PDB file of C-alpha atoms in Angstrom:
ATOM      1  CA  MET L   1       0.174  -0.087  -0.408  1.00 42.00           C
ATOM      2  CA  SER L   2       1.260   3.983  -1.031  1.00 50.00           C
ATOM      3  CA  GLN L   3       1.202   6.968   1.003  1.00 66.00           C
ATOM      4  CA  HIS L   4      -1.137   8.089  -2.853  1.00 78.00           C
ATOM      5  CA  PRO L   5      -4.563   9.079  -3.003  1.00 86.00           C
ATOM      6  CA  PRO L   6      -6.677   5.979  -3.374  1.00 92.00           C
ATOM      7  CA  PHE L   7      -8.911   7.277  -4.792  1.00 93.00           C
ATOM      8  CA  GLU L   8      -9.604   5.817  -8.602  1.00 92.00           C
ATOM      9  CA  ARG L   9      -9.819   2.098  -6.946  1.00 91.00           C
ATOM     10  CA  THR L  10     -12.894   0.001  -6.654  1.00 91.00           C
ATOM     11  CA  ASP L  11     -12.571  -2.390  -5.140  1.00 91.00           C
ATOM     12  CA  LEU L  12     -12.652  -0.077  -1.526  1.00 94.00           C
ATOM     13  CA  PRO L  13     -14.912   0.804   0.577  1.00 94.00           C
ATOM     14  CA  ARG L  14     -16.243   4.435  -0.392  1.00 96.00           C
ATOM     15  CA  ALA L  15     -18.288   6.946  -0.625  1.00 96.00           C
ATOM     16  CA  THR L  16     -19.093   9.825  -2.514  1.00 96.00           C
ATOM     17  CA  ALA L  17     -21.645  13.123  -2.042  1.00 96.00           C
ATOM     18  CA  VAL L  18     -22.602  16.980  -2.722  1.00 96.00           C
ATOM     19  CA  VAL L  19     -22.848  19.027   0.415  1.00 96.00           C
ATOM     20  CA  ALA L  20     -24.175  22.272   0.523  1.00 95.00           C
ATOM     21  CA  ALA L  21     -21.273  23.909   1.404  1.00 94.00           C
ATOM     22  CA  PRO L  22     -18.118  25.921  -0.069  1.00 93.00           C
ATOM     23  CA  VAL L  23     -15.300  23.491  -0.474  1.00 93.00           C
ATOM     24  CA  ALA L  24     -13.037  25.387   1.947  1.00 92.00           C
ATOM     25  CA  ASP L  25     -15.644  25.617   4.464  1.00 93.00           C
ATOM     26  CA  VAL L  26     -16.551  21.557   4.632  1.00 95.00           C
ATOM     27  CA  TYR L  27     -12.307  21.205   3.807  1.00 94.00           C
ATOM     28  CA  ALA L  28     -12.038  23.232   7.130  1.00 93.00           C
ATOM     29  CA  VAL L  29     -14.222  20.259   8.439  1.00 94.00           C
ATOM     30  CA  VAL L  30     -12.370  17.606   7.452  1.00 95.00           C
ATOM     31  CA  THR L  31      -8.622  18.939   8.172  1.00 93.00           C
ATOM     32  CA  ASP L  32      -9.959  19.510  12.072  1.00 94.00           C
ATOM     33  CA  VAL L  33      -9.634  16.002  14.028  1.00 93.00           C
ATOM     34  CA  THR L  34     -10.047  17.343  17.332  1.00 93.00           C
ATOM     35  CA  SER L  35     -14.251  17.863  16.425  1.00 94.00           C
ATOM     36  CA  TRP L  36     -14.211  14.779  14.598  1.00 95.00           C
ATOM     37  CA  PRO L  37     -16.308  13.070  17.216  1.00 95.00           C
ATOM     38  CA  SER L  38     -19.220  15.313  16.251  1.00 95.00           C
ATOM     39  CA  TRP L  39     -19.890  14.119  12.909  1.00 95.00           C
ATOM     40  CA  MET L  40     -17.497  11.071  12.420  1.00 94.00           C
ATOM     41  CA  PRO L  41     -19.058   7.328  13.739  1.00 93.00           C
ATOM     42  CA  ASP L  42     -17.503   5.399  16.606  1.00 92.00           C
ATOM     43  CA  VAL L  43     -14.922   8.732  16.867  1.00 94.00           C
ATOM     44  CA  LEU L  44     -15.048   9.468  21.370  1.00 94.00           C
ATOM     45  CA  GLU L  45     -14.515  12.873  22.562  1.00 92.00           C
ATOM     46  CA  PRO L  46     -12.080  14.033  23.244  1.00 93.00           C
ATOM     47  CA  VAL L  47      -9.125  13.558  20.748  1.00 95.00           C
ATOM     48  CA  ILE L  48      -5.485  15.243  22.201  1.00 95.00           C
ATOM     49  CA  ALA L  49      -3.561  16.425  19.830  1.00 94.00           C
ATOM     50  CA  LYS L  50       0.524  15.410  20.679  1.00 94.00           C
ATOM     51  CA  GLY L  51       2.231  17.167  17.805  1.00 88.00           C
ATOM     52  CA  ASP L  52       0.970  19.328  14.951  1.00 85.00           C
ATOM     53  CA  ASP L  53      -0.127  15.933  13.137  1.00 92.00           C
ATOM     54  CA  ARG L  54      -0.623  13.458  15.695  1.00 95.00           C
ATOM     55  CA  TYR L  55      -3.988  12.629  16.956  1.00 96.00           C
ATOM     56  CA  LEU L  56      -4.642  10.398  19.765  1.00 95.00           C
ATOM     57  CA  PHE L  57      -8.701   9.595  20.071  1.00 94.00           C
ATOM     58  CA  ARG L  58     -10.653   6.813  21.745  1.00 94.00           C
ATOM     59  CA  ARG L  59     -13.217   5.272  18.936  1.00 91.00           C
ATOM     60  CA  GLU L  60     -15.878   2.331  19.983  1.00 91.00           C
ATOM     61  CA  HIS L  61     -16.629  -0.504  17.895  1.00 80.00           C
ATOM     62  CA  ASN L  62     -17.734  -3.772  18.389  1.00 80.00           C
ATOM     63  CA  GLY L  63     -19.136  -3.020  22.174  1.00 88.00           C
ATOM     64  CA  ARG L  64     -15.538  -2.551  23.576  1.00 90.00           C
ATOM     65  CA  THR L  65     -13.461   1.332  23.379  1.00 93.00           C
ATOM     66  CA  ASP L  66     -10.452   0.872  20.920  1.00 90.00           C
ATOM     67  CA  HIS L  67      -7.612   3.194  21.312  1.00 93.00           C
ATOM     68  CA  ASN L  68      -5.846   4.532  18.421  1.00 92.00           C
ATOM     69  CA  GLU L  69      -3.336   6.682  17.312  1.00 93.00           C
ATOM     70  CA  GLY L  70      -4.381   9.280  13.516  1.00 94.00           C
ATOM     71  CA  LEU L  71      -0.791  11.061  12.158  1.00 94.00           C
ATOM     72  CA  VAL L  72      -1.253  13.003   8.968  1.00 94.00           C
ATOM     73  CA  ILE L  73      -0.021  11.246   5.779  1.00 91.00           C
ATOM     74  CA  VAL L  74      -1.565  14.012   3.556  1.00 89.00           C
ATOM     75  CA  ARG L  75      -2.270  17.590   3.591  1.00 86.00           C
ATOM     76  CA  GLY L  76      -2.668  18.402  -0.349  1.00 76.00           C
ATOM     77  CA  PRO L  77      -2.909  21.736  -1.743  1.00 63.00           C
ATOM     78  CA  THR L  78      -5.451  20.486  -4.031  1.00 68.00           C
ATOM     79  CA  HIS L  79      -8.354  19.500  -1.018  1.00 88.00           C
ATOM     80  CA  THR L  80      -6.874  16.209  -0.691  1.00 92.00           C
ATOM     81  CA  PHE L  81      -6.549  14.916   3.220  1.00 94.00           C
ATOM     82  CA  GLY L  82      -5.559  11.576   4.465  1.00 93.00           C
ATOM     83  CA  VAL L  83      -5.115   9.707   8.266  1.00 94.00           C
ATOM     84  CA  GLN L  84      -3.420   7.239   9.038  1.00 92.00           C
ATOM     85  CA  ILE L  85      -5.060   4.661  11.766  1.00 90.00           C
ATOM     86  CA  ASP L  86      -2.649   2.934  14.519  1.00 83.00           C
ATOM     87  CA  ALA L  87      -1.303   0.427  11.410  1.00 79.00           C
ATOM     88  CA  ILE L  88      -5.100  -0.540  10.500  1.00 83.00           C
ATOM     89  CA  ASP L  89      -6.263   1.337   7.817  1.00 89.00           C
ATOM     90  CA  ARG L  90      -5.844   4.813   5.872  1.00 93.00           C
ATOM     91  CA  VAL L  91      -8.861   7.510   5.808  1.00 95.00           C
ATOM     92  CA  TRP L  92      -8.605   9.648   2.716  1.00 95.00           C
ATOM     93  CA  PHE L  93     -10.854  12.940   2.132  1.00 96.00           C
ATOM     94  CA  ARG L  94     -11.276  14.217  -1.019  1.00 95.00           C
ATOM     95  CA  THR L  95     -12.984  17.796  -1.392  1.00 95.00           C
ATOM     96  CA  ARG L  96     -13.729  19.563  -5.360  1.00 94.00           C
ATOM     97  CA  PRO L  97     -16.075  22.415  -5.603  1.00 94.00           C
ATOM     98  CA  SER L  98     -19.336  20.965  -7.631  1.00 94.00           C
ATOM     99  CA  SER L  99     -22.240  23.415  -9.198  1.00 95.00           C
ATOM    100  CA  THR L 100     -24.506  23.185  -5.799  1.00 95.00           C
ATOM    101  CA  GLY L 101     -21.578  22.567  -3.117  1.00 94.00           C
ATOM    102  CA  THR L 102     -18.382  20.588  -2.375  1.00 95.00           C
ATOM    103  CA  LYS L 103     -17.842  16.892  -3.806  1.00 96.00           C
ATOM    104  CA  VAL L 104     -16.432  15.199  -1.162  1.00 96.00           C
ATOM    105  CA  ASP L 105     -15.221  11.406  -1.783  1.00 96.00           C
ATOM    106  CA  ILE L 106     -14.292   9.952   1.437  1.00 97.00           C
ATOM    107  CA  VAL L 107     -11.819   6.311   1.078  1.00 96.00           C
ATOM    108  CA  LEU L 108     -10.880   3.398   2.960  1.00 94.00           C
ATOM    109  CA  GLU L 109      -8.191   1.292   3.016  1.00 93.00           C
ATOM    110  CA  PRO L 110      -6.890  -1.377   4.510  1.00 87.00           C
ATOM    111  CA  VAL L 111      -2.707  -0.627   5.363  1.00 84.00           C
ATOM    112  CA  GLY L 112      -2.180  -4.610   5.390  1.00 70.00           C
ATOM    113  CA  ALA L 113      -3.733  -8.334   5.929  1.00 64.00           C
ATOM    114  CA  ALA L 114      -6.540  -8.396   8.305  1.00 59.00           C
ATOM    115  CA  PRO L 115      -5.829 -10.253  10.529  1.00 59.00           C
ATOM    116  CA  TRP L 116      -7.226 -13.748  10.312  1.00 57.00           C
ATOM    117  CA  ARG L 117     -10.619 -14.118  12.471  1.00 55.00           C
ATOM    118  CA  GLN L 118     -11.520 -10.504  10.408  1.00 57.00           C
ATOM    119  CA  ARG L 119     -10.650 -12.394   7.398  1.00 57.00           C
ATOM    120  CA  LEU L 120     -13.065 -15.427   7.630  1.00 57.00           C
ATOM    121  CA  ARG L 121     -15.720 -12.433   8.446  1.00 67.00           C
ATOM    122  CA  GLY L 122     -14.156 -11.064   5.040  1.00 73.00           C
ATOM    123  CA  ARG L 123     -17.748 -10.107   3.814  1.00 76.00           C
ATOM    124  CA  ARG L 124     -19.465  -9.229   6.740  1.00 80.00           C
ATOM    125  CA  ARG L 125     -16.294  -7.057   7.720  1.00 80.00           C
ATOM    126  CA  ARG L 126     -16.495  -4.744   3.812  1.00 83.00           C
ATOM    127  CA  LEU L 127     -20.152  -4.550   4.945  1.00 88.00           C
ATOM    128  CA  GLU L 128     -19.615  -2.982   7.552  1.00 88.00           C
ATOM    129  CA  GLN L 129     -17.090  -0.777   6.575  1.00 89.00           C
ATOM    130  CA  GLU L 130     -19.414   0.550   3.627  1.00 92.00           C
ATOM    131  CA  ARG L 131     -21.934   1.378   5.949  1.00 93.00           C
ATOM    132  CA  TRP L 132     -19.072   3.237   8.154  1.00 92.00           C
ATOM    133  CA  VAL L 133     -17.870   5.171   5.148  1.00 94.00           C
ATOM    134  CA  GLN L 134     -21.449   6.445   4.242  1.00 95.00           C
ATOM    135  CA  ASP L 135     -22.432   7.679   7.764  1.00 95.00           C
ATOM    136  CA  ALA L 136     -18.704   9.486   8.034  1.00 95.00           C
ATOM    137  CA  LEU L 137     -20.185  11.175   4.601  1.00 95.00           C
ATOM    138  CA  SER L 138     -22.792  11.971   6.232  1.00 95.00           C
ATOM    139  CA  GLY L 139     -21.670  13.171   9.458  1.00 95.00           C
ATOM    140  CA  LEU L 140     -20.143  15.840   7.799  1.00 95.00           C
ATOM    141  CA  ALA L 141     -22.666  16.644   5.278  1.00 94.00           C
ATOM    142  CA  ASP L 142     -24.955  17.428   8.735  1.00 93.00           C
ATOM    143  CA  HIS L 143     -21.914  19.065   9.481  1.00 93.00           C
ATOM    144  CA  ALA L 144     -21.008  21.354   7.569  1.00 92.00           C
ATOM    145  CA  THR L 145     -23.747  22.522   5.637  1.00 87.00           C
ATOM    146  CA  PRO L 146     -24.570  25.862   7.508  1.00 71.00           C
ATOM    147  CA  ASP L 147     -28.410  25.682   8.494  1.00 70.00           C
ATOM    148  CA  ALA L 148     -31.149  26.421   6.437  1.00 48.00           C
TER     149      ALA L 148
END
């Protein structure tokens, strides 16, 4: 796996939608990692900044709380943002202008081979990942859209 954004890969869990807000506003929400608990599924408060691009946070998953570290691996000038979560996954965001707001892509990329138990439950895990990506996009849209 490279640290290049995988937006063209069709084999990964992904979500794409248009958010009715300016690109700069949506990108600001994405890159403010400390605000993720307010819109990203399963991320619990508080997110602790440990330097410029390193964050500690807790995540609730399958009834248990995991402690994770996030490291920003891409903060692009073209509105691309990527965070590696421990050695497990990378979450990629891309924001682009659209005629009705901002087109947002979110892709969840596994970093390495899944543990054997997760490989046995591959289909169920993939469905959970796809649901998570959709929920993340929905939460981002709700958080970034100005009140009507």
